[in-house]
mmCIF file of C-alpha atoms in Angstrom:
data_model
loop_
_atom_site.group_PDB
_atom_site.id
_atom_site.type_symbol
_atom_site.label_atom_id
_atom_site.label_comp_id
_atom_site.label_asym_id
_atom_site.label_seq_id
_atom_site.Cartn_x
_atom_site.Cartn_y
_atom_site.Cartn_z
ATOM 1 C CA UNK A 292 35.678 18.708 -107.466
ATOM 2 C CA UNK A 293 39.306 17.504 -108.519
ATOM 3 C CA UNK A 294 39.201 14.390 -110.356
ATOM 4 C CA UNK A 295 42.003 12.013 -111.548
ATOM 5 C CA UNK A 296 40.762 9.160 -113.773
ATOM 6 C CA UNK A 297 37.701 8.899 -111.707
ATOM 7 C CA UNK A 298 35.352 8.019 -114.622
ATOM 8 C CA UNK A 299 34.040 4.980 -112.976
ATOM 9 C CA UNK A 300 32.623 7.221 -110.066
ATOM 10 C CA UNK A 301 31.902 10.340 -110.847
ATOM 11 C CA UNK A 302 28.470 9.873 -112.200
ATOM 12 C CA UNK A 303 27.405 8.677 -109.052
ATOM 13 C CA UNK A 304 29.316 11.535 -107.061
ATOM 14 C CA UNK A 305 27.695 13.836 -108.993
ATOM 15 C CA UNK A 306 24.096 12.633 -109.285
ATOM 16 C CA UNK A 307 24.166 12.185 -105.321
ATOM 17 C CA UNK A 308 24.579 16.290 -105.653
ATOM 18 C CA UNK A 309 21.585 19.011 -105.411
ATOM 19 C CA UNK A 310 21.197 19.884 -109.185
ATOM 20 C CA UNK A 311 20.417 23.384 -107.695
ATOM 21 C CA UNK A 312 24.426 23.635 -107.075
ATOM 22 C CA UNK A 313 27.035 25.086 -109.820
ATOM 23 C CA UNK A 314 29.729 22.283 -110.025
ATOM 24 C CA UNK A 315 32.993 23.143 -111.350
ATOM 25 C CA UNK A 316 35.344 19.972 -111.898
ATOM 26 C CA UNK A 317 39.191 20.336 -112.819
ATOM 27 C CA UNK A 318 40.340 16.608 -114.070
ATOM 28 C CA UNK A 319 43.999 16.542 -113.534
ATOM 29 C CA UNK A 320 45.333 15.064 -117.018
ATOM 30 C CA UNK A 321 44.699 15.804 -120.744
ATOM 31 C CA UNK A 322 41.633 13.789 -120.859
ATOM 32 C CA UNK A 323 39.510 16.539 -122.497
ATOM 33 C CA UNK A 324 36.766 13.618 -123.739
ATOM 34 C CA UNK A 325 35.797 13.209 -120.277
ATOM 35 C CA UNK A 326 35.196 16.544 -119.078
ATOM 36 C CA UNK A 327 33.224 17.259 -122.306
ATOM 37 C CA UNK A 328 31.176 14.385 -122.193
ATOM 38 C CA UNK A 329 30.471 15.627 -118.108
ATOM 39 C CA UNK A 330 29.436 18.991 -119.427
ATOM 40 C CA UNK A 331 26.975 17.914 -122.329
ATOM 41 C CA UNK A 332 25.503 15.101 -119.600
ATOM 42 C CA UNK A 333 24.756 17.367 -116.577
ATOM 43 C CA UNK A 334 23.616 20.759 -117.089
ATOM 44 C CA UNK A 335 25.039 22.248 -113.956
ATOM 45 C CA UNK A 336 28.475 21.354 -114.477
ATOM 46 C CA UNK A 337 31.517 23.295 -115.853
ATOM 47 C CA UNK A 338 34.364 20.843 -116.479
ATOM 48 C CA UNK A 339 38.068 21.437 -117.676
ATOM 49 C CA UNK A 340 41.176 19.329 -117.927
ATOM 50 C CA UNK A 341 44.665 20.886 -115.741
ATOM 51 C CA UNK A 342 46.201 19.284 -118.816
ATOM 52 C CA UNK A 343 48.570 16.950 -116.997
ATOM 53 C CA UNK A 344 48.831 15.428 -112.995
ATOM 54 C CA UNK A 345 49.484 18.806 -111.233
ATOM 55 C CA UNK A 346 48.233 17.956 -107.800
ATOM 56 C CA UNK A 347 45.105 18.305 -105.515
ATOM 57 C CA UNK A 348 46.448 21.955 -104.005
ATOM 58 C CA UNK A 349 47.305 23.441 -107.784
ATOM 59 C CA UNK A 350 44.172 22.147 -109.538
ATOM 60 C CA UNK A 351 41.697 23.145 -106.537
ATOM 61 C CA UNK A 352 43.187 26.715 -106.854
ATOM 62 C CA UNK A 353 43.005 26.780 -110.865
ATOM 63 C CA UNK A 354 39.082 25.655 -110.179
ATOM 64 C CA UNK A 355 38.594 28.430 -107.448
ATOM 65 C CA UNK A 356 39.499 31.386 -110.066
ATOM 66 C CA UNK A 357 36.553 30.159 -111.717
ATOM 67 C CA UNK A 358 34.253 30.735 -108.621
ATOM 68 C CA UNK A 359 32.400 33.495 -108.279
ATOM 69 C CA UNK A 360 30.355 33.026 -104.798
ATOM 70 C CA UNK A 361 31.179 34.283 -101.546
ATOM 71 C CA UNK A 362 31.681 30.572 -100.158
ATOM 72 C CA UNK A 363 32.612 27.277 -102.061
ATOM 73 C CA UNK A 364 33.052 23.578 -101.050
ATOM 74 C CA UNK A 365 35.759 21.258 -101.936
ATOM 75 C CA UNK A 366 34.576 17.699 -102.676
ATOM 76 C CA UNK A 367 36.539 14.230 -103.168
ATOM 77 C CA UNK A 368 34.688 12.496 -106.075
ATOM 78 C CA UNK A 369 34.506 9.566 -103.139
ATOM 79 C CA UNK A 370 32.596 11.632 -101.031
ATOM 80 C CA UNK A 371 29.416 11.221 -100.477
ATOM 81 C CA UNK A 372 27.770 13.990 -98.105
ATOM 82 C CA UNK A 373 23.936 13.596 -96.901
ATOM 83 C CA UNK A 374 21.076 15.446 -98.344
ATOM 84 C CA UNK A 375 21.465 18.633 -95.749
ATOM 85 C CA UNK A 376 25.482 18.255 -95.474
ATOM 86 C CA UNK A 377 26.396 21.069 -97.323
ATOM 87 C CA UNK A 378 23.519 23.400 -96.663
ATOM 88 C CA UNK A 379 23.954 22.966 -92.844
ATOM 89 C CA UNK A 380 27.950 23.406 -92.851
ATOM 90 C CA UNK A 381 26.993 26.341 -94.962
ATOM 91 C CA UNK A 382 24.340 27.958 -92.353
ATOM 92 C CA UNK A 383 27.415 26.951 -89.766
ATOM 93 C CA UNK A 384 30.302 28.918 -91.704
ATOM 94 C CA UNK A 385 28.129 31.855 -91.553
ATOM 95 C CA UNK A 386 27.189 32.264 -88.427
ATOM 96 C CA UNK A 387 30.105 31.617 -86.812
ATOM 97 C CA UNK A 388 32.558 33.143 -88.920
ATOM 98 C CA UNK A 389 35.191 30.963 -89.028
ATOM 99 C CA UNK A 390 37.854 29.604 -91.181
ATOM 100 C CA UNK A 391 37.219 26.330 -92.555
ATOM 101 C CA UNK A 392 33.693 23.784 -91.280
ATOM 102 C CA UNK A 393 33.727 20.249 -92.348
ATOM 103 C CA UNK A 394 31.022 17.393 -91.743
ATOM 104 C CA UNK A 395 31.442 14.258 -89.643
ATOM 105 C CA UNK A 396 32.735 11.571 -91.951
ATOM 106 C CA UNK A 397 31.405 8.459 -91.994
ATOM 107 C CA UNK A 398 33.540 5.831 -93.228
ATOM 108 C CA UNK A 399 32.760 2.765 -95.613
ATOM 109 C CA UNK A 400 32.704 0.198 -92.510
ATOM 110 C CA UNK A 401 30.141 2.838 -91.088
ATOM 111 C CA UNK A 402 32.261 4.187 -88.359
ATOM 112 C CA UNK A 403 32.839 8.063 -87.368
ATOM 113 C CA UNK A 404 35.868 9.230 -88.340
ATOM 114 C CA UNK A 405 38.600 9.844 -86.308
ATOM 115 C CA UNK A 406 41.392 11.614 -88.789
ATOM 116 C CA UNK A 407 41.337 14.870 -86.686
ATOM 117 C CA UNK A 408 43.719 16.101 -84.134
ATOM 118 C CA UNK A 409 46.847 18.282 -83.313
ATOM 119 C CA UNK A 410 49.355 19.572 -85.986
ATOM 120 C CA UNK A 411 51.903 17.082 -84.197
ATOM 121 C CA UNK A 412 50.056 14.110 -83.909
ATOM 122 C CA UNK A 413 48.594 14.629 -80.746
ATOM 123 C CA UNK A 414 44.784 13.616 -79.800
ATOM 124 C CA UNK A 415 42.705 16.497 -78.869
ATOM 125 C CA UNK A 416 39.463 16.659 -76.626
ATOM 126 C CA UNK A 417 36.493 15.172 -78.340
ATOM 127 C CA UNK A 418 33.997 17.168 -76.014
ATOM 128 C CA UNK A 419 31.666 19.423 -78.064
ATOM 129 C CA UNK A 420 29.822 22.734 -77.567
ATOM 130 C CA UNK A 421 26.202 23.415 -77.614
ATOM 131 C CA UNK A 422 26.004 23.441 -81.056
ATOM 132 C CA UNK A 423 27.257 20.081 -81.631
ATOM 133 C CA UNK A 424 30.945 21.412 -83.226
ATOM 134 C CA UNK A 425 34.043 20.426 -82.694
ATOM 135 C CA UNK A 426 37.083 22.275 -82.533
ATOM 136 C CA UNK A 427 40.283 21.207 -84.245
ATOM 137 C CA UNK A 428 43.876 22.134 -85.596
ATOM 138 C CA UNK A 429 43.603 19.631 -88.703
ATOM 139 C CA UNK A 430 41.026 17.314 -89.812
ATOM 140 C CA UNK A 431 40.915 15.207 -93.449
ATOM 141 C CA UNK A 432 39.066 17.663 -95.910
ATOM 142 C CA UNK A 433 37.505 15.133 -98.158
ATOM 143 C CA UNK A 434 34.465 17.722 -97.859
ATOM 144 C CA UNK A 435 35.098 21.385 -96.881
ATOM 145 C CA UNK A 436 33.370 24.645 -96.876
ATOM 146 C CA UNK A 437 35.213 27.853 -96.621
ATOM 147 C CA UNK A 438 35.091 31.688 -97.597
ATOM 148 C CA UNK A 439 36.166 32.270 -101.389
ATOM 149 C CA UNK A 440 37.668 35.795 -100.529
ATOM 150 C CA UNK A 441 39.419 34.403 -97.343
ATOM 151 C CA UNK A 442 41.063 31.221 -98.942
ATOM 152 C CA UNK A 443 42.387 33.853 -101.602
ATOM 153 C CA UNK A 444 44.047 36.052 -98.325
ATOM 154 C CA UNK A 445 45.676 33.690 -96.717
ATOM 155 C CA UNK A 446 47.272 32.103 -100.324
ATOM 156 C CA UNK A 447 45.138 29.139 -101.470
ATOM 157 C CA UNK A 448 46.622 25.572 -101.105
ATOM 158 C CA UNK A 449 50.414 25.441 -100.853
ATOM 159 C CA UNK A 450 51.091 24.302 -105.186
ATOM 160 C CA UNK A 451 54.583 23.277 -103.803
ATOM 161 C CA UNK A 452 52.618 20.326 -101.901
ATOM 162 C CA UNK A 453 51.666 17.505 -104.973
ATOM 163 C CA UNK A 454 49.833 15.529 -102.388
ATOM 164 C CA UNK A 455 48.971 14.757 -98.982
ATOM 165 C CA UNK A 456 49.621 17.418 -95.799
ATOM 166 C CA UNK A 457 48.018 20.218 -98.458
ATOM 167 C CA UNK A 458 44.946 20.215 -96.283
ATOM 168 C CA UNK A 459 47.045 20.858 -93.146
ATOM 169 C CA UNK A 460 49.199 23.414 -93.979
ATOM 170 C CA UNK A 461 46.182 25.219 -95.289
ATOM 171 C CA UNK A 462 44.325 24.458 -91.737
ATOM 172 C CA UNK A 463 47.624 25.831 -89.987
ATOM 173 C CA UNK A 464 47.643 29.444 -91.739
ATOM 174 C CA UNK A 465 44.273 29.446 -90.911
ATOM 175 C CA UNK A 466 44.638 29.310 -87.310
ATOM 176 C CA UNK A 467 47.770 31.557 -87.859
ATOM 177 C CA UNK A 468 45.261 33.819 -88.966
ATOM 178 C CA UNK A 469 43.000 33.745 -86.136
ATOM 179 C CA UNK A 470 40.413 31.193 -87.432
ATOM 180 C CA UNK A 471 38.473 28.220 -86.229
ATOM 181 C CA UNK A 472 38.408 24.873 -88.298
ATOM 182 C CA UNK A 473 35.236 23.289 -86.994
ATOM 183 C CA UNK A 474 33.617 19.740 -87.583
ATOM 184 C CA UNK A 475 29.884 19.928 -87.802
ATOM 185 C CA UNK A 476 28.488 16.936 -85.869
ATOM 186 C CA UNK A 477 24.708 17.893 -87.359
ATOM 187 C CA UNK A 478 26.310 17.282 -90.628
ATOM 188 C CA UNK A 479 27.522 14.165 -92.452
ATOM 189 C CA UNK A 480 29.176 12.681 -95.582
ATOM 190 C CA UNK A 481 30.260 9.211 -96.621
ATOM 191 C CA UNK A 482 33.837 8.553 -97.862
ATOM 192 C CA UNK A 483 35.070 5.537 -99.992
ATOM 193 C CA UNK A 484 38.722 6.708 -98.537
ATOM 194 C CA UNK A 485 41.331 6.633 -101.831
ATOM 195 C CA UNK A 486 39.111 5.528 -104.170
ATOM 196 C CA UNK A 487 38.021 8.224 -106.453
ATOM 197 C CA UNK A 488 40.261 6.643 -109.267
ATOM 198 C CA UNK A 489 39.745 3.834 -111.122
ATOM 199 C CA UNK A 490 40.591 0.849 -109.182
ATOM 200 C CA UNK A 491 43.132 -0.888 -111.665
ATOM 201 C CA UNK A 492 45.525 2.369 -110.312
ATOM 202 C CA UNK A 493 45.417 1.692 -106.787
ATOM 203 C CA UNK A 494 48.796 0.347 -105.912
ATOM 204 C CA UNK A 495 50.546 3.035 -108.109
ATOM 205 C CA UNK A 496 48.540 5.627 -106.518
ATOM 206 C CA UNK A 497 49.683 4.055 -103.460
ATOM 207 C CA UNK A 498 53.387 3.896 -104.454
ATOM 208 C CA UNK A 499 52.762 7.539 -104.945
ATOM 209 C CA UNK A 500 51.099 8.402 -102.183
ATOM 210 C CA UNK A 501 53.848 6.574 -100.155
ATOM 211 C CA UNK A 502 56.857 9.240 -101.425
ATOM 212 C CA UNK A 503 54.922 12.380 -101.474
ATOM 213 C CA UNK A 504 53.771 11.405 -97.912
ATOM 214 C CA UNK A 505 56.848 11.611 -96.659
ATOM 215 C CA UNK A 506 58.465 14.915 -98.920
ATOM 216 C CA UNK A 507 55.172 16.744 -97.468
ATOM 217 C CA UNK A 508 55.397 15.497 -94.367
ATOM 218 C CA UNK A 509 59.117 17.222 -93.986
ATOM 219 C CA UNK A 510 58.220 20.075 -95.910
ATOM 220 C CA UNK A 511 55.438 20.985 -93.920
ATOM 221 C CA UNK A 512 57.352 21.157 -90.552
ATOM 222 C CA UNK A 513 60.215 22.879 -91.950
ATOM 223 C CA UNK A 514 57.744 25.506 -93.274
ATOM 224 C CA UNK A 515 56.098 26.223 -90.240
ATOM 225 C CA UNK A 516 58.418 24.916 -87.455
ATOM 226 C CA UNK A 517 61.818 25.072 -89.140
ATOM 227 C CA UNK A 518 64.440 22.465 -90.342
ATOM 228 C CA UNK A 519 65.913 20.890 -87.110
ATOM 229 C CA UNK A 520 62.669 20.335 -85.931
ATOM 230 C CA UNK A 521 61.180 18.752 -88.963
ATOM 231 C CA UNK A 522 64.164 16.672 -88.954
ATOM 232 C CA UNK A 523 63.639 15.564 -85.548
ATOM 233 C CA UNK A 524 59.862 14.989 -85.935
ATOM 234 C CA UNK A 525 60.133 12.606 -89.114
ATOM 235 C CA UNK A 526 63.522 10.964 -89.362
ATOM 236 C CA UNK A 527 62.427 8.179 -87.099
ATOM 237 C CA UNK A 528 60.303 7.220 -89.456
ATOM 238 C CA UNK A 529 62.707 7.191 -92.036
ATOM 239 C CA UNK A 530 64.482 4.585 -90.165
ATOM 240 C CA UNK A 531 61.426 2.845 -89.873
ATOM 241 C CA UNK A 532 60.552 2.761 -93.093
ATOM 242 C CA UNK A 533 64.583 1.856 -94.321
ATOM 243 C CA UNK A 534 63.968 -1.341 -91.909
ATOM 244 C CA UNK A 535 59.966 -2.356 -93.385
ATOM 245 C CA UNK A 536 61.788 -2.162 -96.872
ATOM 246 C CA UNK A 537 64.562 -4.880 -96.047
ATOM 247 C CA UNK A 538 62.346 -6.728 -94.186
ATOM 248 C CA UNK A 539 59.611 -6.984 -96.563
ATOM 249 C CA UNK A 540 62.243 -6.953 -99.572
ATOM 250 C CA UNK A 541 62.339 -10.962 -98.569
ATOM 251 C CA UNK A 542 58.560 -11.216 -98.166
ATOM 252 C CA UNK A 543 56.194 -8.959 -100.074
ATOM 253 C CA UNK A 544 57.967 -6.867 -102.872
ATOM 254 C CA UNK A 545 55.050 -4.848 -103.232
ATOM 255 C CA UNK A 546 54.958 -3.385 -100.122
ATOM 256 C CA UNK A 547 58.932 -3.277 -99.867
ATOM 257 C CA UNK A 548 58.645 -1.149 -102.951
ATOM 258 C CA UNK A 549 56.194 1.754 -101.115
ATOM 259 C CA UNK A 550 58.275 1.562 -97.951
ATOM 260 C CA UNK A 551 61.067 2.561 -100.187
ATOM 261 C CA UNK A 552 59.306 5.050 -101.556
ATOM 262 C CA UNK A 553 58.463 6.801 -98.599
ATOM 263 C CA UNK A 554 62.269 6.518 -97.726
ATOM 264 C CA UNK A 555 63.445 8.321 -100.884
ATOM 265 C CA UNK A 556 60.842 10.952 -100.869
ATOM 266 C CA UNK A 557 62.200 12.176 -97.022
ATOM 267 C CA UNK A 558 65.739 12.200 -98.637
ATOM 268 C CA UNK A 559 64.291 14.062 -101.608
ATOM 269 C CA UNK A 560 63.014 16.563 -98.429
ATOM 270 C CA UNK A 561 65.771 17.009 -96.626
ATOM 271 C CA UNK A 562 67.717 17.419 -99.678
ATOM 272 C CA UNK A 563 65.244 20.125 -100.736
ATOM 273 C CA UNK A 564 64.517 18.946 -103.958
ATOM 274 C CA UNK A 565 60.845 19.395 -105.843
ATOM 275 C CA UNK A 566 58.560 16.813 -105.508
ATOM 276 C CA UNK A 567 59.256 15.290 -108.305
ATOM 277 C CA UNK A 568 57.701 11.556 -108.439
ATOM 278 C CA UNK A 569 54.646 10.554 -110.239
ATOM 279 C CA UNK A 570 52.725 7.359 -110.695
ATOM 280 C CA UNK A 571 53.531 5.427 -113.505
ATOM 281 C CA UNK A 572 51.639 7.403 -116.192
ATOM 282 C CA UNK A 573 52.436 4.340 -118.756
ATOM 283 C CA UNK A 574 49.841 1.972 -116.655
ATOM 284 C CA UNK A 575 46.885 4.610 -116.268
ATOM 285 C CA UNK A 576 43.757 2.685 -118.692
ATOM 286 C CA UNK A 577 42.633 4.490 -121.896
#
């Protein structure tokens, strides 16, 4: 489990969790009160601090040289899976072998899911096999299961990516290697969807969210599908986004502001600069 200032959740994240299960939990900043205080509360957690805001990819992989099983899951502090989730995506990994298995997720308004699809965009057939799985090219990873020695092969999560499009190009060098990514229709988890921090961040998480979108976006095609075609697949909505900023620079600053953002952080792209923006660290709570 990755968490980032999720102190207002995590307790219930991680009492909704079979005690039977070794947790480890990476918090992304210096806060090394918190992950104490998790360690002396629950007796089946191991909890450490990255030190600063690294990133999703780079603090999952700095928890995963601390695993020692075969298999491990990847949890959002948000997620909530149901009592059999992660036993039954287990049983499914094993038997058939495969690359990645995630559950059916259930969001807040109590609707399936529907975050799954094509590595362009493009919808894919919803149809089943006999074991009620699904397979897909990408699919939001808020709960994952894969094979500890396999994610290690094919090089962890991208630490260039600070957020969003992570999960992707780790579900694309899985099929480059021959691998299934399968959602497990006999298995289920709950999702809150962005809100394993503490709710007085969520617009600056947003702002954030907004840039990196659009840096990983670009970087991820140019990685896999090279620079003219990444250009062609995402400046479009560049322009879109240059046009939501003027128009809502008139009517709704806030959300001028994040269509900027996601402007700038294509330029930072196509530039190939790092991904340098962060949240505004100075309005995180004590």
């Amino acid at each position: 489990i990755v968490t980032f200032h999720s102190k207002y959740i995590i307790d219930k994240c991680l009492n909704n969790l079979d005690k039977n299960f070794k947790i480890i939990l990476a918090e992304n900043s210096d806060d090394t009160t918190f992950t104490q205080q998790l360690m002396n509360k629950y007796n089946n957690v191991f909890s450490f601090t990255i030190g600063y805001d690294a990133g999703f990819g780079y603090a999952v992989n700095r928890a995963l040289e601390k695993v020692k099983t075969d298999y491990f899951v990847c949890l959002n502090p948000d997620s909530f899976p149901n009592k059999d989730c992660i036993n039954q995506i287990f049983k499914t990994i094993k038997r058939k072998e495969c690359g990645m298995v995630v559950p059916i997720t259930i969001k807040e308004n109590g609707k399936e899911s529907t975050e799954y699809g094509g590595f362009f965009g493009e919808k894919i057939s919803k149809d089943k096999d006999k074991d009620n799985l699904l397979q897909v090219d990408r699919v939001s990873g808020n709960l994952f299961i894969m094979n500890t020695n396999f994610f290690n092969k094919i090089g962890k999560f991208d630490e260039n990516i600070f957020v969003n499009f992570e999960e992707t190009d780790l579900q694309k060098r899985i099929k480059d290697n021959k691998k299934e990514v399968l959602i497990d229709y006999n298995a289920k988890t709950k999702h809150l969807e962005g809100k394993s921090a503490d709710p007085s961040l969520q617009y600056f998480l947003k702002c954030e969210g907004a840039w990196h979108f659009s840096w990983s976006q670009f970087y991820f095609f140019k990685k896999h599908y090279g620079f003219r075609r990444a250009f062609n697949l995402t400046f479009s909505s560049f322009i879109k986004n240059s046009l939501r900023f003027l128009y809502y620079f008139f009517h709704n600053k806030r959300q001028s502001k994040i269509s900027l953002l996601h402007s700038k952080g294509f330029i930072y792209a196509l530039l190939n600069k790092s991904p340098s923006y962060r949240a505004e660290i100075n309005q995180f709570p004590k």
